[in-house]
Backbone as a ProteinNet text record, in pm:
[ID]
protein_1_A
[PRIMARY]
XXXXXXXXXXXXXXXXXXXXXXXXXXXXXXXXXXXXXXXXXXXXXXXXXXXXXXXXXXXXXXXXXXXXXXXXXXXXXXXXXXXXXXXXXXXXXXXXXXXXXXXXXXXXXXXXXXXXXXXXXXXXXXXXXXXXXXXXXXXXXXXXXXXXXXXXXXXXXXXXXXXXXXXXXXXXXXXXXXXXXXXXXXXXXXXXXXXXXXXXXXXXXXXXXXXXXXXXXXXXXXXXXXXXXXXXXX
[TERTIARY]
-12099.5	-12091.9	-12151.4	-12009.9	-11955.4	-12152.9	-12134.9	-12283.9	-12178.5	-12314.8	-12251.5	-12226.2	-12142.2	-12126.6	-12059.6	-12106.2	-12015.7	-11921.5	-11811.3	-11751.8	-11728.9	-11718.4	-11783.6	-11731.9	-11759.1	-11726.1	-11822	-11795.2	-11909.3	-11922.5	-11995	-12062	-12025.1	-11925.9	-11968.8	-12000.1	-12139.2	-12173.3	-12233.6	-12284.5	-12378.9	-12417.9	-12539.2	-12601	-12749.8	-12835.3	-12892.9	-12901.2	-12993.1	-12965.7	-13055.2	-13116.6	-13308.9	-13364.2	-13334.2	-13363.6	-13496.8	-13508.1	-13683.6	-13680.2	-13867.6	-13878.6	-13819.4	-13765.6	-13685.1	-13803.3	-13800	-13884.8	-13886.4	-13973.1	-13996.9	-13894.2	-13769.4	-13654.3	-13588.2	-13536.6	-13437.6	-13502.2	-13588.8	-13607.6	-13642.9	-13621.3	-13631.6	-13454.3	-13329.4	-13236	-13191.1	-13226	-13179.2	-13207.5	-13313.7	-13339	-13303	-13325.6	-13249.8	-13096.8	-13101.5	-12895.5	-12782.1	-12803.5	-12762.7	-12715.3	-12823.2	-12778.1	-12656.6	-12626.8	-12500.3	-12431.4	-12388.1	-12314.8	-12260.2	-12357.4	-12279.4	-12154.8	-12085.5	-11989.8	-11967.1	-11918.2	-12024.8	-11853.1	-11894.5	-11682.9	-11757.7	-11669.3	-11659.3	-11697.4	-11724.4	-11721.3	-11559.3	-11602.8	-11424.1	-11337.6	-11267.6	-11191	-11116	-11035.9	-10953.8	-10988.8	-10795.4	-10823.3	-10880.9	-10912.6	-10964.6	-10889.3	-10855.1	-10765.1	-10891.5	-10908.2	-10985.3	-11018.5	-10911.6	-10976.4	-11053.7	-11106.2	-11129.6	-11267.9	-11279.5	-11487.5	-11502.8	-11406.3	-11449.5	-11452.4	-11501.7	-11581.8	-11425.5	-11391.4	-11300.1	-11194.2	-11030.3	-10915.8	-10942.9	-10865.4	-10850.4	-10684.3	-10607	-10566.1	-10462.3	-10576	-10609.5	-10723.9	-10705.1	-10837.7	-10833.7	-10968.9	-10927.3	-11075.1	-11080.7	-11188.6	-11251	-11404.7	-11419.5	-11468.6	-11518.7	-11556.5	-11643.3	-11791.6	-11883.5	-11892.2	-11994.7	-11973.9	-12077.1	-12152.2	-12289.8	-12379.2	-12464.3	-12479.5	-12426.7	-12319.1	-12213.2	-12203.8	-12173.7	-12189.9	-12034.1	-11901.3	-11817.4	-11698.4	-11802.6	-11717.5	-11809.7	-11869.9	-11976.3	-11836.6	-11849.4	-11730.9	-11625.8	-11539.9	-11370.6	-11403	-11553.9	-11554.3	-11577.8	-11652.7	-11693.4	-11536	-11465.7	-11310	-11195	-11255.1	-11150.5	-11106	-11202	-11274.4	-11175.3	-11107.5	-10969.5	-10902.3	-10968.8	-10929.9	-11125.7	-11089.9	-11208.2	-11203.6	-11347.8	-11389.3	-11482.7	-11494	-11549.7	-11581.9	-11700.1	-11782.3	-11829.1	-11783.3	-11835.1	-11922.7	-12116.9	-12132.5	-12261.3	-12426	-12433.3	-12624.2	-12597.9	-12714.9	-12854.3	-12875.1	-12948.2	-13035.8	-13035.9	-13041.5	-12973.7	-12781	-12666	-12616.1	-12699	-12686.1	-12794.2	-12881.6	-13001.6	-12919.6	-12917.8	-12794.4	-12749	-12587.4	-12518.6	-12571.7	-12666.8	-12693.8	-12719.1	-12864	-12887.7	-12752.6	-12687	-12534.5	-12453.1	-12521.5	-12438.6	-12526.4	-12616.9	-12708.6	-12718.8	-12727	-12788.2	-12557.7	-12479.9	-12373.9	-12302.9	-12404.4	-12296.1	-12210.1	-12231.8	-12079.4	-12045.1	-11936.8	-11913.4	-11775	-11776.9	-11615	-11593.3	-11776.2	-11805.3	-11858.1	-11871.1	-11915.8	-11943.9	-12059	-12094.4	-12065.3	-12070.7	-12049.9	-12125	-12278.3	-12363.8	-12393.9	-12267.1	-12239.7	-12119.3	-12089.9	-11983.6	-11845.2	-11794.4	-11724	-11592.9	-11528.5	-11539.4	-11466.6	-11564.2	-11620.3	-11569.6	-11581.5	-11496.6	-11369.2	-11269	-11157	-11049.3	-11149.9	-11086.1	-11118.7	-11071.9	-11059.5	-10966.1	-10931.8	-10939.7	-10724.8	-10666.8	-10436.1	-10385	-10314.5	-10251.2	-10177.4	-10153.5	-10087.7	-10177	-10306.2	-10420.5	-10464.4	-10475.1	-10598.3	-10444.4	-10526.4	-10430.7	-10464.5	-10594.2	-10614.2	-10763.1	-10697.4	-10857.5	-10904.5	-11050.7	-11128.4	-11226.5	-11191.7	-11343.5	-11345.7	-11463.9	-11495.2	-11612.5	-11570.6	-11755.5	-11777.8	-11681.3	-11754.1	-11798.5	-11858.7	-11978.7	-11928.5	-11892.1	-11838.6	-11851.2	-11958.2	-12043.2	-11956.7	-12009.8	-11956.9	-11968.1	-12004	-11983.5	-11943.3	-11868.6	-11708.9	-11678.5	-11821.8	-11845.9	-11867.1	-11883.6	-11909	-11771.7	-11668.3	-11599.7	-11465	-11568.8	-11561.4	-11554.6	-11636.5	-11761.7	-11674.8	-11603.7	-11582.7	-11422.1	-11500	-11391.5	-11262.3	-11212.8	-11037.7	-11046.6	-10955	-10863.8	-10750.6	-10629.3	-10479.5	-10540.1	-10571.3	-10610.2	-10641	-10801.2	-10779.7	-10677	-10569.4	-10544	-10481.2	-10446.4	-10267.5	-10344.8	-10462.8	-10513.8	-10586.3	-10587.4	-10560.5	-10379.4	-10289.8	-10199.3	-10100	-10175.8	-10140.8	-10200	-10347.8	-10426	-10355.3	-10306.7	-10273	-10121.8	-10039.7	-9991.5	-9871.8	-9787.9	-9601.3	-9676.3	-9732.9	-9699.3	-9873.6	-9930	-10088.1	-10122.7	-10234.3	-10333.9	-10392.8	-10458.6	-10468.5	-10622.6	-10698.6	-10734.2	-10945.4	-10848.6	-11016.9	-11034.7	-11260.6	-11232.6	-11378.1	-11403.7	-11485.5	-11465.5	-11629.7	-11610.1	-11698.3	-11600.9	-11619.8	-11497	-11472.2	-11355.6	-11248.8	-11382.8	-11317.8	-11299.4	-11324.7	-11350.2	-11231.8	-11167.3	-11066.2	-10930.7	-10920.3	-10848.1	-10788.4	-10904	-10827	-10831.4	-10874.5	-10838.2	-10636.6	-10619.6	-10449.4	-10453.3	-10418	-10340.7	-10362.7	-10422.4	-10422.3	-10317.1	-10327.3	-10275.9	-10116.6	-10137.5	-10012.8	-9860.5	-10008.6	-9925.4	-9847.4	-9946.4	-9928.3	-9806.8	-9690.2	-9588.2	-9614	-9691.7	-9697.9	-9749.2	-9756.8	-9778.3	-9790	-9796.4	-9756.2	-9810.7	-9862.1	-9940	-9867	-9897.7	-9890.9	-9893.5	-9925.1	-9986.8	-9835.5	-9800.3	-9695.2	-9723.3	-9846.2	-9899.9	-10069.7	-10076.9	-10185.7	-10333.6	-10305.1	-10367.8	-10347.8	-10249	-10310.1	-10450	-10425.5	-10568.2	-10752.2	-10697.4	-10798.5	-10863.2	-10807.9	-10871.9	-10851	-10966.4	-11070.6	-10916.7	-10866.2	-10905	-10917.4	-10867.1	-10910	-10970.3	-10906.7	-10980.4	-11074.9	-11091.3	-11232.8	-11374.4	-11441.4	-11564.1	-11615.1	-11689.6	-11810.6	-11901.8	-11969.5	-12086.9	-12174.4	-12292.9	-12419.4	-12427.4	-12334.7	-12292.5	-12182.8	-12098.9	-12000.7	-12039.2	-12148.9	-12167.4	-12307.3	-12353.9	-12398.2	-12394.4	-12277.3	-12183.7	-12086.6	-12024.9	-12025.8	-12128.9	-12255	-12401.3	-12401.3	-12391.3	-12398.6	-12284.6	-12135	-12062.3	-11899.5	-11908.4	-11838.6	-11729.3	-11646	-11594.3	-11547	-11467.9	-11417.7	-11271	-11192.1	-11131.8	-11054.4	-10970.3	-11000.4	-10763.5	-10740.3	-10637.9	-10601.2	-10477.6	-10403.6	-10297.7	-10301.8	-10179.4	-10140	-10028.6	-9988.3	-9854.8	-9936.9	-9919.8	-9760	-9641.2	-9505.1	-9494.2	-9381.7	-9300	-9275.4
-1804.5	-2043.4	-1973.1	-2056.3	-2096.8	-2200.3	-2213.7	-2293.5	-2485.7	-2574.8	-2695.1	-2753.4	-2853.8	-2817.8	-2963.3	-3121.7	-3264.4	-3301.5	-3360.5	-3425.8	-3486.4	-3554.1	-3679.4	-3781.8	-3821.7	-3950.8	-4072	-4214.6	-4338.4	-4281.7	-4241.4	-4301.8	-4452.8	-4495.3	-4630.2	-4634.3	-4564.3	-4540.8	-4690.5	-4758.6	-4849.8	-4863.1	-4862.7	-4836.6	-4762.4	-4753.5	-4660.5	-4508.9	-4455.8	-4266.1	-4206.9	-4326.7	-4217	-4372.8	-4384.4	-4456.6	-4415.6	-4355.3	-4376.6	-4234.8	-4251.1	-4042.2	-3935.6	-3847.3	-3680.9	-3647	-3663.1	-3542.1	-3437	-3375.2	-3205.2	-3137.8	-3173.6	-3111.6	-3193	-3254.1	-3257.1	-3211.7	-3214.6	-3190.2	-3021.3	-2957.1	-2805.1	-2791.9	-2895	-2861.4	-2863.2	-2974.9	-3037.1	-2956.9	-2875.6	-2774.6	-2593	-2610.9	-2468.5	-2478	-2521.2	-2566.2	-2555	-2741.4	-2807.7	-2667.2	-2574.9	-2507.9	-2429.9	-2331.4	-2252.8	-2324.5	-2467.9	-2583.2	-2691.1	-2665	-2825.4	-2745.4	-2841.2	-2746.9	-2822.5	-2648.1	-2687.6	-2699.9	-2675	-2708.4	-2683.8	-2582.9	-2493.6	-2534.5	-2525.9	-2644.6	-2644.1	-2761.4	-2775.7	-2917.5	-2917.1	-3030.3	-3007.9	-2891.9	-2770.1	-2816.6	-2844.7	-2910.6	-2707.4	-2821	-2664.4	-2696.9	-2609.6	-2626.5	-2624.1	-2749.1	-2740.9	-2614.6	-2530.5	-2409.5	-2339.7	-2311.1	-2207.5	-2232.2	-2313.8	-2431	-2309.9	-2255.9	-2234.6	-2019.2	-1973.8	-1843.2	-1795.9	-1814.6	-1733.3	-1851.6	-1836.7	-1828.4	-1997.2	-2075.1	-2231.1	-2246.9	-2316.5	-2343.5	-2473.3	-2533.6	-2708	-2767.5	-2825.3	-2933.3	-3063.3	-3140.8	-3275.7	-3231	-3438	-3463.3	-3598.6	-3643.8	-3723.9	-3850.8	-3891.5	-4006	-4130.3	-4092.6	-4117.5	-4046.6	-3962.7	-3894.3	-4039.4	-4081.9	-4123.8	-4080.5	-4021.8	-3886.7	-3759.2	-3803.2	-3673.2	-3622.9	-3723.8	-3713.7	-3690.9	-3767.2	-3745.3	-3660.3	-3600.6	-3438.8	-3356.6	-3332.4	-3217.7	-3179.9	-3324.4	-3280.8	-3230.1	-3241.4	-3284.8	-3069.3	-2987	-2891.1	-2760	-2787	-2733.9	-2775.1	-2881.6	-2812.5	-2763	-2770.9	-2714	-2619.8	-2431.9	-2418	-2344.9	-2358.1	-2326.8	-2385	-2482.1	-2661	-2584.2	-2682.2	-2678.6	-2802.1	-2819.3	-2997.1	-3007.2	-3092.2	-3089.9	-3297.7	-3295.8	-3411.9	-3466.7	-3631.9	-3666.1	-3769.7	-3749.5	-3850.6	-3866.7	-3907.5	-3930	-4016.2	-4019.1	-4082.5	-3910.2	-3973.3	-3799.2	-3754.8	-3894.4	-3875.1	-3875.4	-3929.3	-3836	-3720.1	-3678.1	-3569.6	-3457.2	-3473	-3412.6	-3413.1	-3491.1	-3525	-3373.1	-3434.4	-3333.1	-3200.6	-3146.4	-3032.2	-2957.6	-3052.4	-3047	-2915.7	-3018.3	-2981.5	-2898.2	-2904.4	-2748.3	-2611	-2661.5	-2623.7	-2579.4	-2586.3	-2644.3	-2568.6	-2629.4	-2592.9	-2448.3	-2307.2	-2255.4	-2219	-2406.7	-2389.7	-2362.5	-2287.8	-2204.3	-2256.9	-2352.9	-2418.6	-2600.6	-2604.6	-2684.8	-2709.7	-2774.4	-2805.9	-2916.5	-2974.6	-3125.9	-3135.1	-3214.8	-3296.1	-3439.4	-3385.5	-3548.4	-3596.2	-3696.9	-3765	-3880.3	-3984.1	-4014.9	-3969.7	-3953	-3944.5	-3936.1	-4015.7	-4017.1	-3852.5	-3884.8	-3790	-3628.8	-3602.7	-3519.4	-3506.4	-3631.3	-3620.8	-3644.4	-3704.3	-3667.7	-3493.5	-3372.5	-3260.8	-3226	-3267.3	-3210.5	-3191.3	-3107.4	-3210.3	-3181.3	-3293.6	-3306.1	-3290.4	-3313.4	-3297.9	-3220.5	-3160	-3098.1	-3115.3	-3237.8	-3236.5	-3236.6	-3208.5	-3237	-3367.1	-3438.3	-3511.2	-3574.2	-3722	-3797.3	-3890.9	-3914.5	-4019.1	-4087.8	-4238.3	-4347.4	-4391.6	-4375.4	-4414.3	-4432.2	-4615.2	-4719	-4716.2	-4802.2	-4719.6	-4907.6	-4833.6	-5006.7	-5125.3	-5243.5	-5362	-5510.8	-5399.9	-5471.7	-5642.1	-5667.8	-5889	-6012.2	-5977.3	-6070.5	-6061.4	-6214.8	-6212.2	-6150.2	-6120.7	-6116.9	-5954.3	-5911.9	-5758.8	-5674.8	-5679	-5701.7	-5565.5	-5616.4	-5516.7	-5377.4	-5411.2	-5307.4	-5180.1	-5257.6	-5177.7	-5034.3	-4967	-4775.6	-4771.2	-4865.3	-4886.5	-4990.1	-5002.2	-5066.5	-5001.9	-5039.7	-5076	-4883.7	-4885.8	-4829	-4705.7	-4714.2	-4590.6	-4531.6	-4660.5	-4566.4	-4481.7	-4581.5	-4435.3	-4346.4	-4316	-4180.8	-4111.8	-4117.1	-4117.8	-4059.9	-4128.6	-4108.3	-3951.4	-3955.5	-3827.5	-3677.3	-3733.5	-3662.6	-3576.7	-3616.6	-3654.7	-3559.7	-3461.3	-3422.7	-3516.3	-3468.1	-3521.2	-3527.2	-3666.4	-3692.3	-3670.3	-3630.7	-3618.7	-3748	-3776.2	-3864.6	-3881.3	-4062	-4148.8	-4228.2	-4213.5	-4236.8	-4406.9	-4423.2	-4554.2	-4641.6	-4583.7	-4702	-4838.2	-4956.4	-5050.6	-5109.4	-5171.2	-5245.4	-5444.5	-5418.5	-5558.8	-5627.8	-5719.8	-5767.5	-5791.8	-5868.9	-5890.1	-5774.3	-5647.3	-5540.1	-5439.1	-5466.3	-5461.5	-5491.9	-5688.6	-5713.6	-5676.8	-5637.2	-5654.4	-5508.9	-5384.3	-5212.6	-5261.7	-5342.9	-5290.7	-5376.9	-5533.9	-5611.6	-5469.8	-5486.1	-5291.4	-5200	-5153.1	-5025.8	-5033	-5149.5	-5188.2	-5220.8	-5304.8	-5324.3	-5211.6	-5130.1	-4958.9	-4906.5	-4911.8	-4837.8	-4697.9	-4632	-4494.4	-4511.7	-4496	-4576.7	-4633.4	-4507.2	-4650.6	-4654.4	-4780	-4824.5	-4766.4	-4673.2	-4585.2	-4742.3	-4788.9	-4856.8	-4971.5	-4961.5	-5066.2	-5170	-5142.4	-5264.4	-5255.6	-5345.1	-5358.3	-5323.7	-5253.5	-5156.9	-5024.5	-4947.4	-4834.4	-4863.1	-4976.4	-5053.4	-5037	-5089.3	-5135.1	-5003.1	-4947	-4778.2	-4666.1	-4653.3	-4474.6	-4456.8	-4344.4	-4229.3	-4114.7	-4019.7	-3916.4	-3830.7	-3804.1	-3700.2	-3722.6	-3925.7	-3968.3	-4013.2	-3893.8	-3909.6	-4036.6	-4031.9	-4208	-4163.3	-4224.4	-4200.2	-4323.2	-4307.2	-4466.9	-4566.4	-4533	-4624.3	-4743.7	-4612.9	-4773.1	-4783.1	-4716.8	-4759.4	-4883.5	-4856.7	-5013.5	-5108.5	-5120.1	-5202.1	-5314.7	-5166.5	-5205.8	-5298.1	-5292	-5339.2	-5476.3	-5496.8	-5619.6	-5753.9	-5697.1	-5709.3	-5728.3	-5615.1	-5573.6	-5449	-5517.8	-5331.2	-5262.2	-5173.7	-5116.4	-5175.7	-5072.8	-5143.2	-4982.4	-4934.7	-4763.8	-4778.1	-4785.6	-4779.7	-4640	-4596.4	-4442.3	-4494.9	-4418.7	-4427.9	-4315.7	-4294.7	-4095.9	-4199.4	-4076.5	-4050.4	-4031.8	-4122.2	-4094.6	-3941.4	-3913.2	-3826.9	-3903
-15572.3	-15681.1	-15776.7	-15811.9	-15990	-16081.2	-16165.1	-16241	-16182.8	-16110.1	-16103.1	-16270	-16273.9	-16371.8	-16394.9	-16350.8	-16329.3	-16426.3	-16403.9	-16581.3	-16633.4	-16753.1	-16849.8	-16800	-16680.3	-16593.2	-16545.3	-16589.2	-16591.9	-16395.6	-16350.8	-16200.9	-16184.4	-16054.3	-16005.7	-15884	-15844.5	-15705.5	-15701.3	-15574.6	-15588.6	-15445.6	-15486.5	-15329.7	-15302.3	-15230.9	-15209.5	-15203.2	-15273.7	-15174.9	-15127.8	-15079.7	-14986.8	-14923.1	-14776.1	-14705.4	-14664.3	-14551.8	-14534.4	-14552.6	-14532	-14518.6	-14444.8	-14501	-14421.4	-14375.2	-14218.1	-14131.1	-14159	-14131.5	-14181.4	-14091	-13951.2	-13991.9	-14085.4	-14094.6	-14146.5	-14321.6	-14394.7	-14494.9	-14478.3	-14390.4	-14360.8	-14366.5	-14307.4	-14352.6	-14497.7	-14564.4	-14689.4	-14786.9	-14726.2	-14863.1	-14885.1	-14673.8	-14641.5	-14651.3	-14633	-14615.4	-14733.8	-14769.9	-14868.4	-15013.6	-15063.4	-15167.2	-15120.7	-15015.8	-15037.8	-14932.2	-14900.8	-14871.3	-14936.9	-15108.4	-15195.7	-15280.4	-15304.9	-15427	-15537.2	-15577.4	-15750.1	-15782	-15871.2	-15976.3	-16106.5	-16145.8	-16270.6	-16454.6	-16575.3	-16628.9	-16682.4	-16706.5	-16799.8	-16668.5	-16770.2	-16662.9	-16612.5	-16617.8	-16541.4	-16384.5	-16324.6	-16161.8	-16067.1	-15986.4	-15897	-15768.7	-15749.2	-15598.2	-15471.8	-15439.8	-15332	-15162.6	-15070.8	-15054.9	-15142.5	-15291.6	-15340.3	-15336.5	-15270.4	-15280.1	-15089.5	-15081.9	-14893.1	-14901.6	-14825.4	-14802.1	-14785.1	-14703.4	-14571.5	-14653.7	-14629.6	-14554	-14524.2	-14570.3	-14475.8	-14504.3	-14354.2	-14368	-14410.8	-14398.9	-14422.5	-14550.3	-14611.3	-14656	-14663.9	-14567.4	-14460.6	-14565.4	-14576.4	-14710.8	-14669.3	-14622.8	-14566.5	-14649.7	-14677.6	-14838.7	-14809.7	-14764.9	-14714.9	-14543.1	-14561	-14422.9	-14294.9	-14399.5	-14336.8	-14268.2	-14148.2	-14075.7	-14038.8	-14040.9	-14039	-13890.2	-13811.9	-13723.2	-13611.6	-13735.7	-13716	-13841.8	-13921.8	-13998.4	-13906.3	-13887.9	-13770.5	-13654.2	-13601.4	-13466.6	-13499	-13570.7	-13683.1	-13675	-13761.4	-13902.4	-13744.8	-13599.9	-13507.3	-13415.4	-13444.8	-13394.4	-13396.8	-13525.6	-13709.9	-13707.5	-13683.7	-13751.9	-13866.3	-13809.3	-13934.1	-14064.5	-14036	-14136.5	-14262.8	-14336.2	-14503.8	-14514.8	-14450.2	-14477.9	-14574.7	-14681.8	-14772.5	-14737.6	-14752	-14701.8	-14842.7	-14888.1	-14978.6	-14957.8	-14962	-14914.5	-15064.3	-15148.5	-15249.2	-15092.2	-15051.4	-14959.1	-14878	-14971.5	-14875.4	-14734.6	-14668.4	-14508.9	-14502.4	-14540.8	-14461	-14468	-14522	-14590.6	-14518.1	-14492.3	-14493.4	-14298.6	-14241.1	-14097.5	-14135.9	-14206.8	-14138.3	-14193.4	-14277.1	-14306.3	-14127.5	-14060.1	-13942.1	-13859.3	-13856	-13746.8	-13862.3	-13975.8	-13960.6	-13897.7	-13892.9	-13864.9	-13793.2	-13708.8	-13545.7	-13442.7	-13578.9	-13436.3	-13583.7	-13671.5	-13786.4	-13796.8	-13882.7	-13929.2	-14048	-14086.2	-14166.4	-14281.2	-14188.7	-14295.7	-14361.8	-14421.2	-14438.7	-14566.5	-14689	-14799.4	-14870.9	-14892.8	-14916.1	-15076	-15146	-15254.5	-15284.5	-15305.7	-15308.4	-15444	-15430.8	-15568.5	-15481	-15640.4	-15633.7	-15600.7	-15520.7	-15421.9	-15586.3	-15630.4	-15764.4	-15875.3	-15924.7	-15979.1	-15970.6	-15770.5	-15764.8	-15713.9	-15720.2	-15725.2	-15863.3	-15944	-16064.1	-16110.5	-16034.5	-16082.5	-15981.2	-15909.7	-15759.7	-15802.4	-15797.3	-15838.2	-15736.8	-15791.6	-15708	-15569.6	-15452.1	-15370.6	-15307	-15263.4	-15250.5	-15118.5	-15074.1	-14950.6	-14807.9	-14673.6	-14641.4	-14493.3	-14554.2	-14424.6	-14526.4	-14478.3	-14540.5	-14497.7	-14425.1	-14373.2	-14474	-14414.3	-14486.5	-14398.5	-14308.9	-14191.8	-14182.3	-14152.5	-14178	-14333.5	-14453.9	-14542.3	-14559.7	-14681	-14720.8	-14726.9	-14638.7	-14646	-14715.8	-14851.4	-14963.2	-14942.7	-14845.9	-14780.4	-14889.8	-15002.5	-15066.4	-15135.1	-15184	-15230.1	-15411.4	-15398.3	-15601.8	-15597.5	-15477.3	-15469	-15467.1	-15393.5	-15364.1	-15462.7	-15599.9	-15720.1	-15647.4	-15623.1	-15494	-15420	-15389.9	-15245.3	-15286.4	-15196.1	-15254.3	-15247.5	-15157.2	-15195.7	-15246.5	-15408.2	-15430.8	-15519.2	-15552.1	-15552.6	-15702.8	-15741	-15891.8	-15811	-15662.2	-15589	-15531	-15415	-15375.5	-15422.4	-15587.6	-15679.5	-15670.6	-15711.4	-15700.1	-15568.1	-15450.4	-15332.4	-15314.2	-15302.3	-15285	-15361.3	-15463.1	-15548.9	-15514.8	-15481.7	-15451.6	-15277.6	-15191.4	-15059.3	-15070.1	-14955.7	-14947.7	-14873.1	-14873.2	-14847.6	-14624.1	-14586.7	-14505.7	-14367	-14490.4	-14490.5	-14370.1	-14287.3	-14237.5	-14351.7	-14344.1	-14402.2	-14360	-14287.7	-14151.6	-14174.5	-14152.2	-14229.4	-14058.9	-14056.2	-13946.9	-14004	-13935.9	-13972.7	-13937.3	-13915.3	-13801.5	-13812.7	-13984.8	-14046.8	-14055.8	-14023.4	-14009.5	-14140.8	-14206	-14359.7	-14427	-14414	-14463.4	-14415.3	-14209.6	-14218.6	-14254.1	-14207.1	-14353	-14460.6	-14537.9	-14697.6	-14738.7	-14611	-14615.1	-14561.6	-14510	-14392.1	-14485.3	-14585.8	-14667.9	-14821.9	-14842.5	-14970.8	-14986.1	-14821.5	-14795.7	-14754.1	-14671.8	-14661.2	-14768.7	-14865.1	-15032.9	-15105	-15075.2	-15170.6	-15118.4	-15190.4	-15182.9	-15113.5	-15131.9	-15121.8	-14999	-14923.4	-14843.1	-14651.9	-14539.9	-14401.7	-14306.2	-14314.7	-14123	-14040.5	-13918.4	-13856.5	-13684.4	-13684.2	-13563.8	-13504.3	-13406.3	-13369.7	-13250.7	-13226.4	-13102	-13166.5	-13109.7	-13132	-13014.8	-12960.2	-12863.9	-13007	-13088.4	-13198.4	-13272	-13326.9	-13388.1	-13300.1	-13138.8	-13097.8	-13048.7	-13026.8	-12970.4	-13019.2	-12975.7	-13024.6	-13026.5	-13152.9	-13113.2	-13055.3	-12953	-12856.1	-12991.7	-13107.2	-13176.2	-13293.1	-13258.1	-13311.5	-13248.4	-13237.5	-13190	-13190.9	-13108	-13123.3	-13180.8	-13278.8	-13353.7	-13280.3	-13405.1	-13332.8	-13406.5	-13531.2	-13580.3	-13559.1	-13497.7	-13369.1	-13274.5	-13217.8	-13046.2	-13121.7	-13228.2	-13283.6	-13296.9	-13339	-13385.5	-13211.1	-13174.6	-13046.6	-12942.5	-12955.1	-12840.1	-12935.9	-13068.4	-13150.7	-13120	-13055.1	-13054.5	-13196.4	-13213.2	-13367.9	-13323.3	-13275.6	-13229.1	-13331.8	-13324.1	-13480.9	-13482.4	-13629.5	-13630	-13599.6	-13601.6	-13623.3	-13690.1	-13818.7	-13916.2	-13968.5	-13886.6	-13954.4	-14009.3	-14124.2	-14311.9	-14272.4	-14320.6	-14345.2	-14479.5	-14566.1	-14689.1	-14689.5	-14788.8	-14814	-14849.1	-14861.9	-14873.9	-15074.6
[MASK]
++++++++++++++++++++++++++++++++++++++++++++++++++++++++++++++++++++++++++++++++++++++++++++++++++++++++++++++++++++++++++++++++++++++++++++++++++++++++++++++++++++++++++++++++++++++++++++++++++++++++++++++++++++++++++++++++++++++++++

């Protein structure tokens, strides 16, 4: 593994980095597994092919920005062993939870970027990602905080550049206002096409999107998840 070198770019991360104290098992996974799967960037600012982050060859590279407690990412990594997965998450408790699942399932195709995703995105070359997930992002509900939402027009420009033509861009949220924001912003971007043909397409959980504790909690509270599937236009 090369020495990590963070790009000289201003962080735009908002929110907590740690919640409750880690349990003994979580702490063990965090300390024992994270060093081996932490994504490290070479010094400088040259673009780095994401496939090079993995020890074995991978057919595609998929990324999840804000993987929460890692249930979604770990499920996909287990069911797609020939795909390399990059998970971006600065929240220590979530990182520890994913590390536990990596150890439990013996996952070899996962790399973790434990920092602001923007710092990593700035080092990836154009058209280097085959699929992107942003599941249950922080809604930042107060209007004065909307500028903190990850999906903005400028970010969509960046994501469009990084995704390959035809690549899937999947988002999900149980926050109605954020759902409207995501649809409005992404549909307005000329580089993405919404795949929904009817209401059932965004109301129904895709077969390859596993249920998570967060989504089930929202459903019990009367907040059904909205599933948004876009593709990157050629």
